[in-house]
PDB file of C-alpha atoms and ligand atoms in Angstrom:
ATOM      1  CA  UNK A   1     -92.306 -41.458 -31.138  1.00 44.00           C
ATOM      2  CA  UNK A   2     -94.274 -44.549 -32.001  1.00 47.00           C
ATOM      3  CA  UNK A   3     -96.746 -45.743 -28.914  1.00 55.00           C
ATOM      4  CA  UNK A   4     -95.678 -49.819 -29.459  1.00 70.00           C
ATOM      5  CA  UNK A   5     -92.277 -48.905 -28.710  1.00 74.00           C
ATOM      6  CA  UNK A   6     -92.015 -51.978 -26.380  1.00 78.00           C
ATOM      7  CA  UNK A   7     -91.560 -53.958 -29.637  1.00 81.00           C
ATOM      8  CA  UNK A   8     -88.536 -52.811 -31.073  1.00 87.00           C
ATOM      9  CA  UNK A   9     -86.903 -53.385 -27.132  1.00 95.00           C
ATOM     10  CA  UNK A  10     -84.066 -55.808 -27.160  1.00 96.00           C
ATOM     11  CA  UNK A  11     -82.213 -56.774 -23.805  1.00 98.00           C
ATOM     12  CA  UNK A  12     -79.518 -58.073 -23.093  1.00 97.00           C
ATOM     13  CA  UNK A  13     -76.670 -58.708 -21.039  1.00 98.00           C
ATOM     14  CA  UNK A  14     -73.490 -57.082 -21.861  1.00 98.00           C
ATOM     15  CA  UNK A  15     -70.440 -58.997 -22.567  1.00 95.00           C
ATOM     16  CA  UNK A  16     -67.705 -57.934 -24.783  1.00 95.00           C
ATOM     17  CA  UNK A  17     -66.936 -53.689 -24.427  1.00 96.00           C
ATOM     18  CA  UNK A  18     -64.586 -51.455 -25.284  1.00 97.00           C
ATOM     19  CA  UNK A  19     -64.243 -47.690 -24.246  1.00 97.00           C
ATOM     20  CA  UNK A  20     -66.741 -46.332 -26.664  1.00 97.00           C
ATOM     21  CA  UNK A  21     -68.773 -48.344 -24.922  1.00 97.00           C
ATOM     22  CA  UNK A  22     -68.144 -47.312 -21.865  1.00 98.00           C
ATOM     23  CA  UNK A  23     -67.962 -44.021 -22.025  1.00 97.00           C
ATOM     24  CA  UNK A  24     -71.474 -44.397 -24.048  1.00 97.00           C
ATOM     25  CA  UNK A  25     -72.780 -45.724 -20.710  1.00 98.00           C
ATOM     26  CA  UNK A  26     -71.191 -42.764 -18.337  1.00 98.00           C
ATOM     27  CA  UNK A  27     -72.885 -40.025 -20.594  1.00 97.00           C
ATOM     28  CA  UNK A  28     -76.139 -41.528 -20.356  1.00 98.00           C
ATOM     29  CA  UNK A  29     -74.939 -41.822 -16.252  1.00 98.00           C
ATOM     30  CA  UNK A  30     -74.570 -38.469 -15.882  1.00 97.00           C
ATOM     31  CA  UNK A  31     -77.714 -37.136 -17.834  1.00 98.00           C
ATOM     32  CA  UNK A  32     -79.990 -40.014 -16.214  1.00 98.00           C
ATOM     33  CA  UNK A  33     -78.335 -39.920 -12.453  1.00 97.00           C
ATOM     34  CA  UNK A  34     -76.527 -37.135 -12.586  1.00 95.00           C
ATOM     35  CA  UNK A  35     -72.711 -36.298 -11.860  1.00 93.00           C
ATOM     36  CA  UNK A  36     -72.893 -37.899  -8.059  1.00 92.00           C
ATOM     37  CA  UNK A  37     -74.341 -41.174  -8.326  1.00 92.00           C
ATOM     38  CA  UNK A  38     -73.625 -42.125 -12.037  1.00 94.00           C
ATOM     39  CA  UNK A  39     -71.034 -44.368 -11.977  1.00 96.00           C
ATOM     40  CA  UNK A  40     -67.573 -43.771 -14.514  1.00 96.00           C
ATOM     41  CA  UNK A  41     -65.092 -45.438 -16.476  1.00 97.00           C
ATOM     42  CA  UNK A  42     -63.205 -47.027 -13.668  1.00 97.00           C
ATOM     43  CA  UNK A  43     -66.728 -48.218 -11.898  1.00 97.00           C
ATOM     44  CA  UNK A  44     -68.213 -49.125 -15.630  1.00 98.00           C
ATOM     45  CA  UNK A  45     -65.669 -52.486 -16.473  1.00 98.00           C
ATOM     46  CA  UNK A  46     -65.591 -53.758 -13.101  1.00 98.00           C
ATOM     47  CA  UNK A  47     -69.638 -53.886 -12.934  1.00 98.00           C
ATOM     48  CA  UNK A  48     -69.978 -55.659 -16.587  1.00 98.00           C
ATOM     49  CA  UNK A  49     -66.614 -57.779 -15.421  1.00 97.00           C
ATOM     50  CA  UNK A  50     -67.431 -58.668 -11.974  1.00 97.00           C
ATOM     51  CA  UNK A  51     -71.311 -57.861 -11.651  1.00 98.00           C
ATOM     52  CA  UNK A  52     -73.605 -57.498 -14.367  1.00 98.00           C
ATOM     53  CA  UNK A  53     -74.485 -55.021 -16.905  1.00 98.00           C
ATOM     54  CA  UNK A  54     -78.221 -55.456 -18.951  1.00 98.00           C
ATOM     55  CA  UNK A  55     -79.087 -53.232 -21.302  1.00 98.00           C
ATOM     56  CA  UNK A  56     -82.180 -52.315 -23.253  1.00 98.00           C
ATOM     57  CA  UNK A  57     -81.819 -51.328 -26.937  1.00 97.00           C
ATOM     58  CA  UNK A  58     -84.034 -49.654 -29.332  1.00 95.00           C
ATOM     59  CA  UNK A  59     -83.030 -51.352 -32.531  1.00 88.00           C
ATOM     60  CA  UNK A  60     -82.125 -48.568 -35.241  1.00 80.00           C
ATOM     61  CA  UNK A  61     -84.549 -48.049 -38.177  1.00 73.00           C
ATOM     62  CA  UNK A  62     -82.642 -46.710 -40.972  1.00 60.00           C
ATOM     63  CA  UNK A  63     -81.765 -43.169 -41.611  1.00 54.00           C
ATOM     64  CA  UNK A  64     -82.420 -42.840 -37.368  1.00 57.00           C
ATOM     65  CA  UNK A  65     -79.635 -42.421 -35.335  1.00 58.00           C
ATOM     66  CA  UNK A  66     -77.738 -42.855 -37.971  1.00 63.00           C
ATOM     67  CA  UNK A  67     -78.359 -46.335 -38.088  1.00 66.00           C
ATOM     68  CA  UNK A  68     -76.998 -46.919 -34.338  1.00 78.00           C
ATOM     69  CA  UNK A  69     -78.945 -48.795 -31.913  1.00 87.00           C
ATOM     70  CA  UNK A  70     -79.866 -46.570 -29.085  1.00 95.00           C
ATOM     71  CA  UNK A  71     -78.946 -47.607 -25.608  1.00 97.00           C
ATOM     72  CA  UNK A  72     -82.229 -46.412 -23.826  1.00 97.00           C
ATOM     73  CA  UNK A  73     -82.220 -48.460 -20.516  1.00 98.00           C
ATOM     74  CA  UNK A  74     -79.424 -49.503 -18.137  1.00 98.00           C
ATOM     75  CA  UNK A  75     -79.576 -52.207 -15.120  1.00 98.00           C
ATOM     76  CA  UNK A  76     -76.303 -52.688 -12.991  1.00 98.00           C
ATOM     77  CA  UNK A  77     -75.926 -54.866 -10.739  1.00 98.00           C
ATOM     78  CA  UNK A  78     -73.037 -56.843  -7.846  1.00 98.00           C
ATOM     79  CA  UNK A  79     -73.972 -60.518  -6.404  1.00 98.00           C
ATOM     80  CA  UNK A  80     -74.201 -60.501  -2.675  1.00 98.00           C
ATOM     81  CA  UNK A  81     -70.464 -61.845  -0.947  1.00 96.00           C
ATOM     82  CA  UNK A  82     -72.630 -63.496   1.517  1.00 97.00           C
ATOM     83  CA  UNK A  83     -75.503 -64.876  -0.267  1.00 97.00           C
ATOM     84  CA  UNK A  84     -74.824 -65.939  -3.614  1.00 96.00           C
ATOM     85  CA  UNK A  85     -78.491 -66.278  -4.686  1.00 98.00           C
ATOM     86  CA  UNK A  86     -78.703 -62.394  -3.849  1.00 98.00           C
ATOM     87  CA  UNK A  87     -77.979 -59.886  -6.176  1.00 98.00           C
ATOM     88  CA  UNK A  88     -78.071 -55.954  -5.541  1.00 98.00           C
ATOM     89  CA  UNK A  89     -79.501 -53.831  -8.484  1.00 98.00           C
ATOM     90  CA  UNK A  90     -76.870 -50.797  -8.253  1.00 97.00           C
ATOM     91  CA  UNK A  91     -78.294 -48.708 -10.537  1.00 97.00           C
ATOM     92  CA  UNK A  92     -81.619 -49.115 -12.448  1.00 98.00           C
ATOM     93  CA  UNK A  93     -82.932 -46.141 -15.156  1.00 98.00           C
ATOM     94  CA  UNK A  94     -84.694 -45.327 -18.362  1.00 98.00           C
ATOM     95  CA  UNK A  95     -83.192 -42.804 -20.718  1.00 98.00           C
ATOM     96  CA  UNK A  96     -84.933 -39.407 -20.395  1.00 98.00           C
ATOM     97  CA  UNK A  97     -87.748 -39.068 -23.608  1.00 97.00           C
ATOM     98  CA  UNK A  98     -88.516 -42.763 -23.596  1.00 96.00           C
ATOM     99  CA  UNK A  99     -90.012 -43.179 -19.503  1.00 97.00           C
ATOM    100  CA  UNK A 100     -93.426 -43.686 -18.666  1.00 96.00           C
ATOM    101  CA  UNK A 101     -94.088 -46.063 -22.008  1.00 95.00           C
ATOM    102  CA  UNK A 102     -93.406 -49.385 -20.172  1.00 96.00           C
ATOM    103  CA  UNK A 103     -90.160 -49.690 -21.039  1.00 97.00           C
ATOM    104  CA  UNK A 104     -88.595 -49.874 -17.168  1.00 98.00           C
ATOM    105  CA  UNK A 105     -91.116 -53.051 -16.520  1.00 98.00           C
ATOM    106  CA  UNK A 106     -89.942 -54.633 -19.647  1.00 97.00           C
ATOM    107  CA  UNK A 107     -86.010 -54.349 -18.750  1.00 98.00           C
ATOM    108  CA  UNK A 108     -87.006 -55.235 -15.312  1.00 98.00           C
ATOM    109  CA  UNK A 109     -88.982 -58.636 -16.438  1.00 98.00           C
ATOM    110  CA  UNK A 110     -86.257 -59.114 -19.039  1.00 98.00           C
ATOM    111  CA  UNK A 111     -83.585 -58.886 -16.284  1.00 98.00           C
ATOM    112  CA  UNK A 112     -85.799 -61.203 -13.812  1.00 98.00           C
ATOM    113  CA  UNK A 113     -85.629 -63.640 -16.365  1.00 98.00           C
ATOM    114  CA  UNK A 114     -81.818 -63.432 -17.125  1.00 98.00           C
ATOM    115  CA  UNK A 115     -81.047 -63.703 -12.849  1.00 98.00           C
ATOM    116  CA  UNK A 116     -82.868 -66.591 -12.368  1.00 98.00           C
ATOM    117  CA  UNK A 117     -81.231 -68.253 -15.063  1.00 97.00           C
ATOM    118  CA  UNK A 118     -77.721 -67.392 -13.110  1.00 97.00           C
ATOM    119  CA  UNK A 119     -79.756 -69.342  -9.915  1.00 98.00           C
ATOM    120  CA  UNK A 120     -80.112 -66.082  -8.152  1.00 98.00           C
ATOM    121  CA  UNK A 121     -83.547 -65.985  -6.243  1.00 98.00           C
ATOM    122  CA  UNK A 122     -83.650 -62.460  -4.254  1.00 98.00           C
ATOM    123  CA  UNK A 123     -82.901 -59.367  -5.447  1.00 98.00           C
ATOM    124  CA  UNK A 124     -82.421 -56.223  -3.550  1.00 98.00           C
ATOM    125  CA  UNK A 125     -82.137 -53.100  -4.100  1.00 98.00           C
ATOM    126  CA  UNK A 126     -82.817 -49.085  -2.544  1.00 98.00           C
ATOM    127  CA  UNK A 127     -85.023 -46.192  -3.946  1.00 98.00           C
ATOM    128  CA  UNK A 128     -85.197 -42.460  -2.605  1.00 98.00           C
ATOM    129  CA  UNK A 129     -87.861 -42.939  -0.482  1.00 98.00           C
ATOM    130  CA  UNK A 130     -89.771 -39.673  -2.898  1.00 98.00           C
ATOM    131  CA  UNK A 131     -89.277 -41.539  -6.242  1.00 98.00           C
ATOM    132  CA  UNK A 132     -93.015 -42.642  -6.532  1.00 97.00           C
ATOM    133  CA  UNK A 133     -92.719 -43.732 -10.206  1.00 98.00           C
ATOM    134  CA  UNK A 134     -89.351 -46.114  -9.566  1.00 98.00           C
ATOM    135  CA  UNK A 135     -91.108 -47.495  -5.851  1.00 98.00           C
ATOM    136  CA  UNK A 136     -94.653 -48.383  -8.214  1.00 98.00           C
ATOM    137  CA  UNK A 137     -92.479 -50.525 -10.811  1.00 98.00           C
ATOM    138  CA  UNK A 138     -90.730 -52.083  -8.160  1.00 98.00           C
ATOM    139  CA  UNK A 139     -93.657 -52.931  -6.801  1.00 98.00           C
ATOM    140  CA  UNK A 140     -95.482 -53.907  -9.147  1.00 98.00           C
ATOM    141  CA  UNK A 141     -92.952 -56.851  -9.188  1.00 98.00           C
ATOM    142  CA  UNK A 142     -93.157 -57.831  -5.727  1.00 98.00           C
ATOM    143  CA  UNK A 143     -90.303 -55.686  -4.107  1.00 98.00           C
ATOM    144  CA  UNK A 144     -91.481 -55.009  -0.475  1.00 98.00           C
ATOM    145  CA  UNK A 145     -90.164 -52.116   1.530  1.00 98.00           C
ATOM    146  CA  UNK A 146     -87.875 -53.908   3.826  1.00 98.00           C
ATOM    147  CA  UNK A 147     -86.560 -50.830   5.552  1.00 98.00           C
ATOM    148  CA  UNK A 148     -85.621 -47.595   6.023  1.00 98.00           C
ATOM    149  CA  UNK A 149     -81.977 -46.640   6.302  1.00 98.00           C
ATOM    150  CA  UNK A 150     -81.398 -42.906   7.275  1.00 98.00           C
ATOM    151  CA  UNK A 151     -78.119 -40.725   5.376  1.00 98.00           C
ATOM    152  CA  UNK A 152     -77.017 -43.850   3.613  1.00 98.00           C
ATOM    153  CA  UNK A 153     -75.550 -42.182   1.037  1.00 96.00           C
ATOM    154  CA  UNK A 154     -74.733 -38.627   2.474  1.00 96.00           C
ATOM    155  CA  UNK A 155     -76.651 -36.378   5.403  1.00 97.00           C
ATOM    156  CA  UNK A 156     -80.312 -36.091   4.147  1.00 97.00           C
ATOM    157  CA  UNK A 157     -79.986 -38.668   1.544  1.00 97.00           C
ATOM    158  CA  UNK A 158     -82.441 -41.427   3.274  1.00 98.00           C
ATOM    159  CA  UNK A 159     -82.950 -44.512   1.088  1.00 98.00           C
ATOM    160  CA  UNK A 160     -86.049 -47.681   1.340  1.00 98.00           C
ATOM    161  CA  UNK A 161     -83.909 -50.862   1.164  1.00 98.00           C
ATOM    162  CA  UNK A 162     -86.532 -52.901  -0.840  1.00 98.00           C
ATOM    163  CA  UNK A 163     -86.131 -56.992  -1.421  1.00 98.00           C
ATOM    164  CA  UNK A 164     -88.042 -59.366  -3.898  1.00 98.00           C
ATOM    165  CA  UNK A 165     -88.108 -62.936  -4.022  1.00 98.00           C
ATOM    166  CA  UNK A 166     -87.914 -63.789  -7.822  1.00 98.00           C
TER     167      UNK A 166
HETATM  168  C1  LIG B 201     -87.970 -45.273 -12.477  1.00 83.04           C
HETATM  169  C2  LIG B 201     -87.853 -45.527 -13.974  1.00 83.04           C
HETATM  170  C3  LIG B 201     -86.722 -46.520 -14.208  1.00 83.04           C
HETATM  171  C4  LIG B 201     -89.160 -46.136 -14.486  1.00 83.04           C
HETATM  172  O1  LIG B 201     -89.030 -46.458 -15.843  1.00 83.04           O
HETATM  173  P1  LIG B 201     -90.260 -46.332 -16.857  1.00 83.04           P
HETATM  174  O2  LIG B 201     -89.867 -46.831 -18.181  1.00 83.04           O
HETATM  175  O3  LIG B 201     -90.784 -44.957 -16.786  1.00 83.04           O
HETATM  176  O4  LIG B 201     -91.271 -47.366 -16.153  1.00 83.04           O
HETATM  177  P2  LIG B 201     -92.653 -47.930 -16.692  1.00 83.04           P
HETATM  178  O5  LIG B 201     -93.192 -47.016 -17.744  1.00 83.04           O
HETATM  179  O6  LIG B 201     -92.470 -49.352 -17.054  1.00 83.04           O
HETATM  180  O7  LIG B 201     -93.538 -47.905 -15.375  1.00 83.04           O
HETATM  181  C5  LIG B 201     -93.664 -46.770 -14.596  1.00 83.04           C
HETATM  182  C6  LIG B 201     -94.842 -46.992 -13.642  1.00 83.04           C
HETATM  183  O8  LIG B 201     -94.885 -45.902 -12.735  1.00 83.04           O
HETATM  184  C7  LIG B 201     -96.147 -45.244 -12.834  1.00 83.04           C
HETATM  185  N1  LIG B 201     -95.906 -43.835 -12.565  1.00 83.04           N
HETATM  186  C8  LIG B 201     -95.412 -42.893 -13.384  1.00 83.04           C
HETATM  187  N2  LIG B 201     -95.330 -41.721 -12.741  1.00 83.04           N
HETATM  188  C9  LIG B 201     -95.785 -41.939 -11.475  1.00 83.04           C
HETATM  189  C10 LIG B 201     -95.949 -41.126 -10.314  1.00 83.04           C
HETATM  190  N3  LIG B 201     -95.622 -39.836 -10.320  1.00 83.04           N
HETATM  191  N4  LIG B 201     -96.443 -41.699  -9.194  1.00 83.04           N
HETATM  192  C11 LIG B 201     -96.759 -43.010  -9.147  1.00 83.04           C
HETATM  193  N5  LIG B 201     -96.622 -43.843 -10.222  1.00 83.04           N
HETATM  194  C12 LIG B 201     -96.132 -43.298 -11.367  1.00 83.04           C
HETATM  195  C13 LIG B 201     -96.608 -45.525 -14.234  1.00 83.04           C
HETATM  196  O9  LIG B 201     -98.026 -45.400 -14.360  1.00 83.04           O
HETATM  197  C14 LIG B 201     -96.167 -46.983 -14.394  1.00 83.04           C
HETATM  198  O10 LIG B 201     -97.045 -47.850 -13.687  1.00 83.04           O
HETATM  199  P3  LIG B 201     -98.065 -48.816 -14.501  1.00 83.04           P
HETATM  200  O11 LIG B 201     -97.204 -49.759 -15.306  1.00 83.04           O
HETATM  201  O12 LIG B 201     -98.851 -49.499 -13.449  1.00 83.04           O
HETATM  202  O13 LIG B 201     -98.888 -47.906 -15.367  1.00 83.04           O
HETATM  203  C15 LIG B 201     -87.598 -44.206 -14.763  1.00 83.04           C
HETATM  204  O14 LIG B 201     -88.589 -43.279 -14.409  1.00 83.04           O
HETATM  205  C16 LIG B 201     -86.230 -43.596 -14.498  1.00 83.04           C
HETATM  206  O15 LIG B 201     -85.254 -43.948 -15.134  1.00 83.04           O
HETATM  207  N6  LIG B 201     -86.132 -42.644 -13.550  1.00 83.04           N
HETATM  208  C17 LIG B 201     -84.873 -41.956 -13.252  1.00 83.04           C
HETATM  209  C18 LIG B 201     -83.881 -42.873 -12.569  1.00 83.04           C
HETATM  210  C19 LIG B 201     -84.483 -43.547 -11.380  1.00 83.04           C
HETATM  211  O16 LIG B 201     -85.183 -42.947 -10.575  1.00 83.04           O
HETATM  212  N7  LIG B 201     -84.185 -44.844 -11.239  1.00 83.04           N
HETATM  213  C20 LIG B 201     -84.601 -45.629 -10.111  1.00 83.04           C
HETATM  214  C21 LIG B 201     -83.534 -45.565  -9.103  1.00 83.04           C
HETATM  215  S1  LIG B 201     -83.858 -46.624  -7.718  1.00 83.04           S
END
């Protein structure tokens, strides 16, 4: 893989789909999250409908991929109810073979930059309190550890709620 990867990154927010589409997204789901807390094709429309769904793309060279654009990076997010400058980030990840080569800060900053333009101005989001690598990107963008909510998504399964002011 080349090392300047970062510039053949698009992202962008995702408008129109269709069910190729969105089963696309629940494959890479289930191999990035895993069968319990990827989301599926009745979660998938309502998030790019009602939330927001950015994606990162690694434009296609020819004869790779056959030519497809590779979906490599996936934010999801809802708008707080109660605060309408807030948004939640539901699910943030990096395809498997392309982590660790900057391409989580770049969707991140990428995604920053697309919120604010919607006016929102805090984000929010949680992170298993083990997941070193996902806690040092957040951090590195100013997401503070806010607090620390015990079984919130099952017995055992303790998450850090973590907020940034963007
Ligand atoms: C978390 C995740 C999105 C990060 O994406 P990425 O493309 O690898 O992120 P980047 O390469 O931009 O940055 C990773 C940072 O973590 C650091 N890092 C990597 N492994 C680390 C570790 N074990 N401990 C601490 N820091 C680590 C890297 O050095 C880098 O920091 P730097 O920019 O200061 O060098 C990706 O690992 C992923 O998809 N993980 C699985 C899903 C997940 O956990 N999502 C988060 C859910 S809240």
């Amino acid at each position: 893989m080349e090392d300047n990867i970062a510039q053949d990154i698009i992202v962008k927010e995702v408008k129109d789909f269709n069910l190729d589409f969105v089963l696309k997204i629940k494959k890479l789901e289930i191999e990035n999250l895993g069968e319990v807390s990827g989301i599926n094709e009745w979660v998938i429309p309502v998030i790019i409908k009602y939330g927001k769904l950015i994606i990162a793309i690694k434009k296609a060279k020819q004869q790779i991929n056959n030519g497809e654009d590779l979906i490599i990076g996936v934010n999801e997010l809802i708008r707080d109810w109660d605060n309408f400058n807030c948004a939640f980030i539901h699910s943030f990840y990096i395809k498997k073979g392309f982590r660790n080569k900057g391409i989580g800060s770049i969707l991140l900053k990428k995604s920053i930059e697309i919120l604010k333009k919607d006016n929102i101005k805090k984000l929010e989001l949680t992170v298993d309190p083990k997941n070193q690598t996902a806690i040092r990107l957040y951090e590195k963008f100013g997401f503070k550890n806010y607090e620390f909510i015990e079984d919130l998504y099952g017995k055992g399964v303790n998450r850090n709620l973590m907020i940034c002011e963007i």
